[in-house]
mmCIF file of C-alpha atoms and ligand atoms in Angstrom:
data_model
loop_
_atom_site.group_PDB
_atom_site.id
_atom_site.type_symbol
_atom_site.label_atom_id
_atom_site.label_comp_id
_atom_site.label_asym_id
_atom_site.label_seq_id
_atom_site.Cartn_x
_atom_site.Cartn_y
_atom_site.Cartn_z
ATOM 1 C CA MET A 26 -175.307 -90.232 -192.184
ATOM 2 C CA PRO A 27 -178.868 -89.627 -193.628
ATOM 3 C CA GLN A 28 -180.524 -86.442 -191.993
ATOM 4 C CA VAL A 29 -183.110 -88.000 -189.872
ATOM 5 C CA ASN A 30 -184.947 -87.215 -186.795
ATOM 6 C CA ARG A 31 -182.976 -88.694 -183.999
ATOM 7 C CA ILE A 32 -186.215 -89.251 -182.000
ATOM 8 C CA LEU A 33 -184.865 -92.214 -180.072
ATOM 9 C CA ARG A 34 -181.558 -90.707 -179.145
ATOM 10 C CA GLY A 35 -180.202 -91.867 -175.792
ATOM 11 C CA GLN A 36 -182.399 -94.984 -175.780
ATOM 12 C CA THR A 37 -181.554 -98.661 -175.978
ATOM 13 C CA ALA A 38 -183.477 -101.205 -177.924
ATOM 14 C CA LEU A 39 -183.361 -104.891 -178.508
ATOM 15 C CA VAL A 40 -184.836 -106.302 -181.635
ATOM 16 C CA THR A 41 -185.419 -110.045 -182.004
ATOM 17 C CA GLY A 42 -184.977 -111.678 -185.406
ATOM 18 C CA ALA A 43 -183.147 -108.766 -186.571
ATOM 19 C CA SER A 44 -180.769 -110.309 -189.107
ATOM 20 C CA SER A 45 -183.434 -110.071 -191.886
ATOM 21 C CA GLY A 46 -186.734 -108.639 -193.044
ATOM 22 C CA ILE A 47 -188.879 -106.540 -190.889
ATOM 23 C CA GLY A 48 -186.604 -107.064 -187.774
ATOM 24 C CA ARG A 49 -183.544 -105.752 -189.780
ATOM 25 C CA ALA A 50 -185.413 -102.804 -191.171
ATOM 26 C CA ILE A 51 -186.490 -101.762 -187.582
ATOM 27 C CA ALA A 52 -182.889 -102.275 -186.298
ATOM 28 C CA LEU A 53 -181.749 -99.919 -188.885
ATOM 29 C CA ALA A 54 -184.371 -97.425 -188.316
ATOM 30 C CA PHE A 55 -183.763 -97.459 -184.664
ATOM 31 C CA GLY A 56 -180.095 -96.846 -185.093
ATOM 32 C CA ALA A 57 -180.795 -94.033 -187.509
ATOM 33 C CA ALA A 58 -183.120 -92.491 -184.948
ATOM 34 C CA GLY A 59 -180.322 -92.528 -182.438
ATOM 35 C CA ALA A 60 -180.984 -95.698 -180.368
ATOM 36 C CA ALA A 61 -178.227 -98.114 -179.472
ATOM 37 C CA VAL A 62 -179.452 -101.429 -180.844
ATOM 38 C CA GLY A 63 -179.249 -105.102 -179.926
ATOM 39 C CA VAL A 64 -179.562 -107.088 -183.086
ATOM 40 C CA ASN A 65 -180.793 -110.536 -182.098
ATOM 41 C CA TYR A 66 -180.234 -113.541 -184.399
ATOM 42 C CA ARG A 67 -180.764 -117.224 -184.112
ATOM 43 C CA SER A 68 -178.438 -118.714 -186.805
ATOM 44 C CA ASP A 69 -177.261 -116.133 -189.376
ATOM 45 C CA ARG A 70 -174.493 -114.371 -187.316
ATOM 46 C CA LYS A 71 -172.934 -112.847 -190.495
ATOM 47 C CA ALA A 72 -176.188 -111.203 -191.389
ATOM 48 C CA ALA A 73 -176.590 -109.786 -187.990
ATOM 49 C CA GLU A 74 -173.055 -108.496 -187.905
ATOM 50 C CA ARG A 75 -173.858 -106.655 -191.303
ATOM 51 C CA VAL A 76 -176.895 -104.948 -189.720
ATOM 52 C CA VAL A 77 -174.471 -103.929 -186.674
ATOM 53 C CA THR A 78 -171.865 -102.607 -189.197
ATOM 54 C CA GLU A 79 -174.445 -100.504 -190.839
ATOM 55 C CA ILE A 80 -175.588 -98.920 -187.619
ATOM 56 C CA VAL A 81 -172.270 -98.260 -186.028
ATOM 57 C CA LYS A 82 -171.329 -96.081 -188.884
ATOM 58 C CA HIS A 83 -173.351 -93.488 -187.150
ATOM 59 C CA GLY A 84 -174.358 -95.034 -183.739
ATOM 60 C CA GLU A 85 -174.061 -97.877 -181.437
ATOM 61 C CA ALA A 86 -175.176 -101.522 -182.022
ATOM 62 C CA ALA A 87 -173.976 -105.048 -181.064
ATOM 63 C CA ALA A 88 -175.308 -108.565 -182.168
ATOM 64 C CA PHE A 89 -176.722 -110.932 -179.598
ATOM 65 C CA HIS A 90 -177.423 -114.548 -180.222
ATOM 66 C CA ALA A 91 -180.590 -116.422 -178.783
ATOM 67 C CA ASP A 92 -183.174 -118.819 -179.897
ATOM 68 C CA VAL A 93 -186.237 -117.013 -178.608
ATOM 69 C CA THR A 94 -188.053 -120.218 -177.774
ATOM 70 C CA ASP A 95 -185.307 -121.199 -175.383
ATOM 71 C CA GLU A 96 -185.779 -119.691 -172.011
ATOM 72 C CA ARG A 97 -182.149 -119.821 -170.798
ATOM 73 C CA GLN A 98 -180.895 -118.478 -174.041
ATOM 74 C CA VAL A 99 -183.346 -115.544 -173.731
ATOM 75 C CA GLU A 100 -182.178 -114.812 -170.212
ATOM 76 C CA ALA A 101 -178.602 -114.849 -171.231
ATOM 77 C CA MET A 102 -179.310 -112.580 -174.075
ATOM 78 C CA PHE A 103 -180.926 -109.983 -171.803
ATOM 79 C CA ALA A 104 -178.116 -110.291 -169.513
ATOM 80 C CA ALA A 105 -175.580 -109.709 -172.038
ATOM 81 C CA PHE A 106 -177.668 -106.701 -173.590
ATOM 82 C CA LEU A 107 -177.703 -105.109 -170.199
ATOM 83 C CA GLU A 108 -174.045 -105.694 -169.373
ATOM 84 C CA ARG A 109 -173.278 -104.058 -172.695
ATOM 85 C CA PHE A 110 -175.751 -101.187 -172.860
ATOM 86 C CA GLY A 111 -176.596 -100.804 -169.150
ATOM 87 C CA THR A 112 -180.237 -100.476 -169.431
ATOM 88 C CA LEU A 113 -183.262 -101.316 -171.658
ATOM 89 C CA ASP A 114 -185.910 -98.970 -173.045
ATOM 90 C CA ILE A 115 -187.344 -100.738 -175.918
ATOM 91 C CA LEU A 116 -188.095 -104.361 -176.791
ATOM 92 C CA VAL A 117 -189.423 -105.312 -180.225
ATOM 93 C CA ALA A 118 -190.564 -108.928 -180.248
ATOM 94 C CA ASN A 119 -190.316 -109.714 -183.962
ATOM 95 C CA ALA A 120 -188.976 -113.127 -184.544
ATOM 96 C CA GLY A 121 -191.391 -115.227 -186.367
ATOM 97 C CA ILE A 122 -191.939 -118.284 -188.733
ATOM 98 C CA GLN A 123 -194.427 -120.138 -190.810
ATOM 99 C CA ARG A 124 -195.002 -123.770 -191.329
ATOM 100 C CA ASP A 125 -197.995 -124.021 -193.640
ATOM 101 C CA ALA A 126 -199.858 -127.195 -194.184
ATOM 102 C CA PRO A 127 -203.474 -128.335 -194.874
ATOM 103 C CA ILE A 128 -204.894 -129.313 -191.442
ATOM 104 C CA ALA A 129 -204.860 -133.156 -192.098
ATOM 105 C CA GLU A 130 -201.172 -132.910 -192.940
ATOM 106 C CA MET A 131 -200.005 -130.438 -190.323
ATOM 107 C CA THR A 132 -197.799 -132.182 -187.909
ATOM 108 C CA LEU A 133 -197.691 -131.555 -184.136
ATOM 109 C CA ALA A 134 -194.105 -130.320 -184.738
ATOM 110 C CA ASP A 135 -195.557 -127.815 -187.258
ATOM 111 C CA TRP A 136 -197.883 -126.577 -184.823
ATOM 112 C CA ARG A 137 -195.594 -126.351 -181.912
ATOM 113 C CA ALA A 138 -192.799 -124.783 -184.014
ATOM 114 C CA VAL A 139 -194.913 -121.807 -184.894
ATOM 115 C CA LEU A 140 -196.416 -121.343 -181.396
ATOM 116 C CA ASP A 141 -193.115 -121.663 -179.820
ATOM 117 C CA VAL A 142 -191.552 -119.009 -181.825
ATOM 118 C CA ASN A 143 -194.361 -116.586 -182.560
ATOM 119 C CA LEU A 144 -196.141 -116.660 -179.155
ATOM 120 C CA THR A 145 -193.854 -118.390 -176.462
ATOM 121 C CA GLY A 146 -190.877 -116.474 -177.735
ATOM 122 C CA GLN A 147 -192.770 -113.251 -177.352
ATOM 123 C CA PHE A 148 -193.754 -114.164 -173.838
ATOM 124 C CA LEU A 149 -190.255 -115.028 -172.845
ATOM 125 C CA CYS A 150 -188.813 -111.761 -174.365
ATOM 126 C CA ALA A 151 -191.576 -109.563 -172.992
ATOM 127 C CA ARG A 152 -191.290 -111.068 -169.461
ATOM 128 C CA ALA A 153 -187.479 -110.452 -169.396
ATOM 129 C CA ALA A 154 -188.073 -106.894 -170.743
ATOM 130 C CA ILE A 155 -190.559 -106.132 -168.075
ATOM 131 C CA ARG A 156 -188.101 -107.303 -165.323
ATOM 132 C CA ALA A 157 -185.308 -105.199 -166.794
ATOM 133 C CA PHE A 158 -187.719 -102.141 -166.832
ATOM 134 C CA ARG A 159 -188.592 -102.801 -163.336
ATOM 135 C CA ALA A 160 -185.025 -103.129 -162.074
ATOM 136 C CA ARG A 161 -184.291 -99.522 -163.085
ATOM 137 C CA LYS A 162 -187.418 -98.145 -161.333
ATOM 138 C CA GLN A 163 -187.439 -94.933 -163.353
ATOM 139 C CA ALA A 164 -186.643 -94.118 -166.955
ATOM 140 C CA PRO A 165 -183.680 -91.664 -167.386
ATOM 141 C CA PRO A 166 -185.239 -88.145 -167.936
ATOM 142 C CA PRO A 167 -186.470 -86.783 -170.122
ATOM 143 C CA LEU A 168 -188.212 -90.146 -171.126
ATOM 144 C CA ARG A 169 -191.833 -90.591 -170.111
ATOM 145 C CA ALA A 170 -192.431 -94.279 -170.182
ATOM 146 C CA LEU A 171 -190.488 -96.688 -167.886
ATOM 147 C CA GLY A 172 -190.299 -98.851 -170.906
ATOM 148 C CA LYS A 173 -191.873 -99.924 -174.228
ATOM 149 C CA ILE A 174 -192.610 -103.252 -175.692
ATOM 150 C CA ILE A 175 -193.732 -103.624 -179.393
ATOM 151 C CA CYS A 176 -194.949 -107.002 -180.475
ATOM 152 C CA ILE A 177 -194.736 -107.789 -184.218
ATOM 153 C CA SER A 178 -198.172 -109.411 -185.053
ATOM 154 C CA SER A 179 -199.820 -109.746 -188.263
ATOM 155 C CA VAL A 180 -203.086 -108.992 -190.062
ATOM 156 C CA HIS A 181 -203.762 -112.494 -189.206
ATOM 157 C CA GLU A 182 -204.312 -111.574 -185.688
ATOM 158 C CA VAL A 183 -207.934 -110.846 -187.023
ATOM 159 C CA ILE A 184 -208.024 -112.148 -190.470
ATOM 160 C CA PRO A 185 -208.642 -116.127 -190.464
ATOM 161 C CA TRP A 186 -206.006 -118.008 -192.737
ATOM 162 C CA ALA A 187 -206.681 -121.341 -194.038
ATOM 163 C CA TYR A 188 -203.730 -123.922 -194.300
ATOM 164 C CA ARG A 189 -202.005 -121.862 -191.702
ATOM 165 C CA VAL A 190 -203.982 -122.333 -188.610
ATOM 166 C CA ASN A 191 -200.815 -122.597 -186.523
ATOM 167 C CA TYR A 192 -199.713 -119.133 -187.752
ATOM 168 C CA ALA A 193 -203.068 -117.366 -187.310
ATOM 169 C CA ALA A 194 -203.477 -118.950 -183.855
ATOM 170 C CA SER A 195 -200.145 -117.686 -182.852
ATOM 171 C CA LYS A 196 -200.980 -114.305 -184.013
ATOM 172 C CA GLY A 197 -204.284 -114.260 -182.344
ATOM 173 C CA GLY A 198 -202.502 -115.075 -179.216
ATOM 174 C CA VAL A 199 -200.123 -112.452 -179.535
ATOM 175 C CA MET A 200 -203.162 -109.941 -179.676
ATOM 176 C CA LEU A 201 -204.602 -110.972 -176.275
ATOM 177 C CA MET A 202 -200.997 -111.490 -174.802
ATOM 178 C CA MET A 203 -200.171 -107.987 -175.875
ATOM 179 C CA LYS A 204 -203.505 -106.368 -174.371
ATOM 180 C CA SER A 205 -203.511 -108.387 -171.201
ATOM 181 C CA LEU A 206 -199.883 -107.444 -170.637
ATOM 182 C CA ALA A 207 -200.566 -103.939 -171.469
ATOM 183 C CA GLN A 208 -203.318 -103.913 -168.943
ATOM 184 C CA GLU A 209 -201.153 -105.473 -166.273
ATOM 185 C CA VAL A 210 -198.254 -102.988 -166.423
ATOM 186 C CA ALA A 211 -199.801 -99.702 -167.655
ATOM 187 C CA ALA A 212 -199.799 -98.198 -164.160
ATOM 188 C CA GLU A 213 -195.990 -98.670 -164.047
ATOM 189 C CA LYS A 214 -195.837 -96.521 -167.142
ATOM 190 C CA ILE A 215 -194.776 -99.466 -169.344
ATOM 191 C CA ARG A 216 -196.473 -99.260 -172.662
ATOM 192 C CA VAL A 217 -197.167 -102.525 -174.720
ATOM 193 C CA ASN A 218 -198.440 -102.447 -178.285
ATOM 194 C CA SER A 219 -198.383 -104.406 -181.411
ATOM 195 C CA ILE A 220 -197.843 -103.678 -185.179
ATOM 196 C CA ALA A 221 -199.819 -105.793 -187.458
ATOM 197 C CA PRO A 222 -198.129 -105.898 -190.828
ATOM 198 C CA GLY A 223 -200.128 -106.752 -194.032
ATOM 199 C CA ALA A 224 -198.201 -108.002 -197.046
ATOM 200 C CA ILE A 225 -194.505 -107.098 -196.602
ATOM 201 C CA ARG A 226 -191.836 -108.039 -199.025
ATOM 202 C CA THR A 227 -189.483 -110.311 -197.030
ATOM 203 C CA ASP A 228 -188.424 -113.887 -197.174
ATOM 204 C CA ILE A 229 -191.221 -115.286 -195.116
ATOM 205 C CA ASN A 230 -193.745 -114.750 -197.884
ATOM 206 C CA ARG A 231 -191.346 -114.776 -200.927
ATOM 207 C CA ALA A 232 -193.884 -117.193 -202.886
ATOM 208 C CA ALA A 233 -196.664 -114.421 -202.643
ATOM 209 C CA TRP A 234 -194.665 -111.749 -204.464
ATOM 210 C CA ALA A 235 -191.671 -113.318 -206.295
ATOM 211 C CA THR A 236 -193.549 -113.828 -209.578
ATOM 212 C CA PRO A 237 -195.675 -111.328 -211.432
ATOM 213 C CA ALA A 238 -198.782 -113.691 -211.256
ATOM 214 C CA ALA A 239 -198.309 -114.128 -207.569
ATOM 215 C CA LEU A 240 -197.953 -110.391 -206.917
ATOM 216 C CA GLU A 241 -201.051 -109.719 -209.066
ATOM 217 C CA ALA A 242 -203.143 -111.979 -206.979
ATOM 218 C CA LEU A 243 -201.656 -110.548 -203.811
ATOM 219 C CA LEU A 244 -202.619 -107.093 -204.813
ATOM 220 C CA GLU A 245 -206.139 -108.023 -205.099
ATOM 221 C CA LEU A 246 -206.056 -108.219 -201.182
ATOM 222 C CA VAL A 247 -204.273 -104.801 -200.874
ATOM 223 C CA PRO A 248 -206.560 -101.666 -201.496
ATOM 224 C CA TYR A 249 -203.560 -99.384 -201.420
ATOM 225 C CA GLY A 250 -202.328 -101.143 -204.485
ATOM 226 C CA ARG A 251 -198.731 -101.944 -203.590
ATOM 227 C CA ILE A 252 -196.923 -104.545 -201.460
ATOM 228 C CA GLY A 253 -195.486 -103.239 -198.255
ATOM 229 C CA GLU A 254 -191.728 -102.644 -197.628
ATOM 230 C CA PRO A 255 -189.965 -103.579 -194.358
ATOM 231 C CA GLU A 256 -189.336 -99.832 -194.051
ATOM 232 C CA ASP A 257 -192.981 -99.015 -193.903
ATOM 233 C CA VAL A 258 -193.127 -101.282 -190.777
ATOM 234 C CA ALA A 259 -189.942 -99.688 -189.339
ATOM 235 C CA ARG A 260 -191.176 -96.064 -189.590
ATOM 236 C CA ALA A 261 -194.366 -97.187 -187.570
ATOM 237 C CA ALA A 262 -192.023 -98.915 -185.076
ATOM 238 C CA VAL A 263 -189.875 -95.732 -184.412
ATOM 239 C CA TRP A 264 -193.086 -93.751 -183.697
ATOM 240 C CA LEU A 265 -194.477 -96.312 -181.319
ATOM 241 C CA ALA A 266 -191.206 -96.589 -179.533
ATOM 242 C CA SER A 267 -190.849 -92.832 -179.142
ATOM 243 C CA ASP A 268 -192.377 -90.426 -176.638
ATOM 244 C CA ASP A 269 -194.451 -89.175 -179.513
ATOM 245 C CA SER A 270 -196.791 -92.169 -178.840
ATOM 246 C CA ASP A 271 -196.717 -91.846 -175.184
ATOM 247 C CA TYR A 272 -200.452 -92.013 -174.552
ATOM 248 C CA VAL A 273 -200.820 -95.149 -176.852
ATOM 249 C CA THR A 274 -200.781 -98.613 -174.981
ATOM 250 C CA GLY A 275 -202.717 -101.854 -175.479
ATOM 251 C CA THR A 276 -203.410 -101.193 -179.340
ATOM 252 C CA THR A 277 -202.409 -102.622 -182.649
ATOM 253 C CA LEU A 278 -201.365 -100.529 -185.247
ATOM 254 C CA PHE A 279 -202.225 -102.047 -188.668
ATOM 255 C CA VAL A 280 -199.610 -101.371 -191.342
ATOM 256 C CA ASP A 281 -201.261 -103.181 -194.069
ATOM 257 C CA GLY A 282 -202.238 -100.824 -197.140
ATOM 258 C CA GLY A 283 -205.889 -101.506 -196.065
ATOM 259 C CA MET A 284 -205.713 -105.370 -196.078
ATOM 260 C CA THR A 285 -208.156 -105.436 -193.110
ATOM 261 C CA LEU A 286 -210.644 -103.228 -194.918
ATOM 262 C CA TYR A 287 -211.780 -106.645 -196.531
ATOM 263 C CA PRO A 288 -211.570 -105.427 -200.202
ATOM 264 C CA GLY A 289 -213.617 -108.337 -201.442
ATOM 265 C CA PHE A 290 -216.458 -106.511 -200.113
ATOM 266 C CA GLU A 291 -215.994 -103.231 -202.011
ATOM 267 C CA GLY A 292 -218.566 -103.826 -204.862
ATOM 268 C CA GLU A 293 -221.961 -102.892 -204.555
ATOM 269 C CA GLY A 294 -223.199 -106.515 -204.018
HETATM 270 P P1 NAD B 324 -188.183 -113.115 -191.884
HETATM 271 O O1 NAD B 324 -188.148 -114.584 -192.119
HETATM 272 O O2 NAD B 324 -187.072 -112.223 -192.769
HETATM 273 O O3 NAD B 324 -187.792 -112.761 -190.318
HETATM 274 C C1 NAD B 324 -187.960 -113.484 -189.399
HETATM 275 C C2 NAD B 324 -186.765 -113.423 -188.388
HETATM 276 O O4 NAD B 324 -187.035 -114.191 -187.264
HETATM 277 C C3 NAD B 324 -185.518 -114.113 -189.209
HETATM 278 O O5 NAD B 324 -184.405 -113.337 -188.922
HETATM 279 C C4 NAD B 324 -185.421 -115.448 -188.296
HETATM 280 O O6 NAD B 324 -184.089 -115.887 -188.324
HETATM 281 C C5 NAD B 324 -185.888 -115.096 -186.950
HETATM 282 N N1 NAD B 324 -186.169 -116.103 -185.993
HETATM 283 C C6 NAD B 324 -186.989 -117.176 -186.494
HETATM 284 N N2 NAD B 324 -187.066 -118.161 -185.545
HETATM 285 C C7 NAD B 324 -186.292 -117.510 -184.332
HETATM 286 C C8 NAD B 324 -186.033 -118.025 -183.135
HETATM 287 N N3 NAD B 324 -186.256 -119.149 -182.631
HETATM 288 N N4 NAD B 324 -185.169 -117.180 -182.376
HETATM 289 C C9 NAD B 324 -184.717 -116.084 -182.802
HETATM 290 N N5 NAD B 324 -184.911 -115.549 -184.044
HETATM 291 C C10 NAD B 324 -185.713 -116.338 -184.832
HETATM 292 O O7 NAD B 324 -189.631 -112.621 -192.049
HETATM 293 P P2 NAD B 324 -190.282 -111.199 -191.669
HETATM 294 O O8 NAD B 324 -191.318 -110.892 -192.742
HETATM 295 O O9 NAD B 324 -189.296 -110.075 -191.528
HETATM 296 O O10 NAD B 324 -190.932 -111.584 -190.320
HETATM 297 C C11 NAD B 324 -190.701 -110.736 -189.232
HETATM 298 C C12 NAD B 324 -192.066 -110.718 -188.450
HETATM 299 O O11 NAD B 324 -193.162 -110.047 -189.144
HETATM 300 C C13 NAD B 324 -192.616 -112.254 -188.042
HETATM 301 O O12 NAD B 324 -193.139 -112.176 -186.759
HETATM 302 C C14 NAD B 324 -193.776 -112.318 -188.895
HETATM 303 O O13 NAD B 324 -194.776 -113.210 -188.464
HETATM 304 C C15 NAD B 324 -194.202 -110.968 -189.021
HETATM 305 N N6 NAD B 324 -195.058 -110.524 -190.290
HETATM 306 C C16 NAD B 324 -194.572 -110.508 -191.522
HETATM 307 C C17 NAD B 324 -195.482 -110.204 -192.504
HETATM 308 C C18 NAD B 324 -194.790 -110.215 -193.987
HETATM 309 O O14 NAD B 324 -195.599 -109.910 -194.820
HETATM 310 N N7 NAD B 324 -193.598 -110.293 -194.265
HETATM 311 C C19 NAD B 324 -196.654 -109.826 -192.404
HETATM 312 C C20 NAD B 324 -197.191 -109.969 -191.174
HETATM 313 C C21 NAD B 324 -196.429 -110.410 -189.949
#
């Protein structure tokens, strides 16, 4: 087992869309930090099982199927998680998709699919998590928060994105859903925050980094000069899920190599 700070020891966490990319990296990092991890997947059970196998080498984990857009499946997943692990400390609402198209060609199905997964899916999971936090009334000592929710947003919660109006609208929605929810439950010691990744090397944006030309164009947008890795986001998630960030709620942590510094403006003009 790698020598890591087991800062999440004794906690339980459910990560949606955890069979690949950022969700997978967060599940693995949470497991390495000592949490028992629920690995949610929609269709790739084998990939989810591989993540579980990795975590159980030194900890506890199980795979949970659910399409996060389906209310009944989400409720059933939380019930199964609570039956397996007894309680919930941390939700990471990570599942997300893109369906890019110029506006005149964007179908209602493209629009709805993205809003359904990226925004409604986060609402359904956050609501179920809040209910689970409230049901236990008090976090087991020495934990300070009753529960933590981390929404995986995007730099496109603030950066407009042509040809992806569905995606940008969904992430802008996540921003105010997160803040409104944080305001509503802060007095109960429930913390709600977002992570806004920039360009991270995963399947969702493969076209943006898979060729040298695409990568070069992408890096024009990243002052720090490299593409992000899923582990960059995972390390931030571990911190946001831990008591080390106990006074942080209602905020978006940008993990973007400076993409939101608008590097196009860095010249003197
Ligand atoms: P990814 O495609 O590897 O991961 C998305 C995951 O969500 C997949 O495992 C997929 O199966 C799952 N998923 C999709 N629909 C689902 C549903 N209905 N129910 C349950 N699971 C579902 O890509 P990723 O980059 O790891 O994306 C993870 C999150 O990070 C997304 O919310 C995405 O918008 C966000 N994000 C990614 C980047 C990036 O550069 N990669 C940047 C900003 C934000």
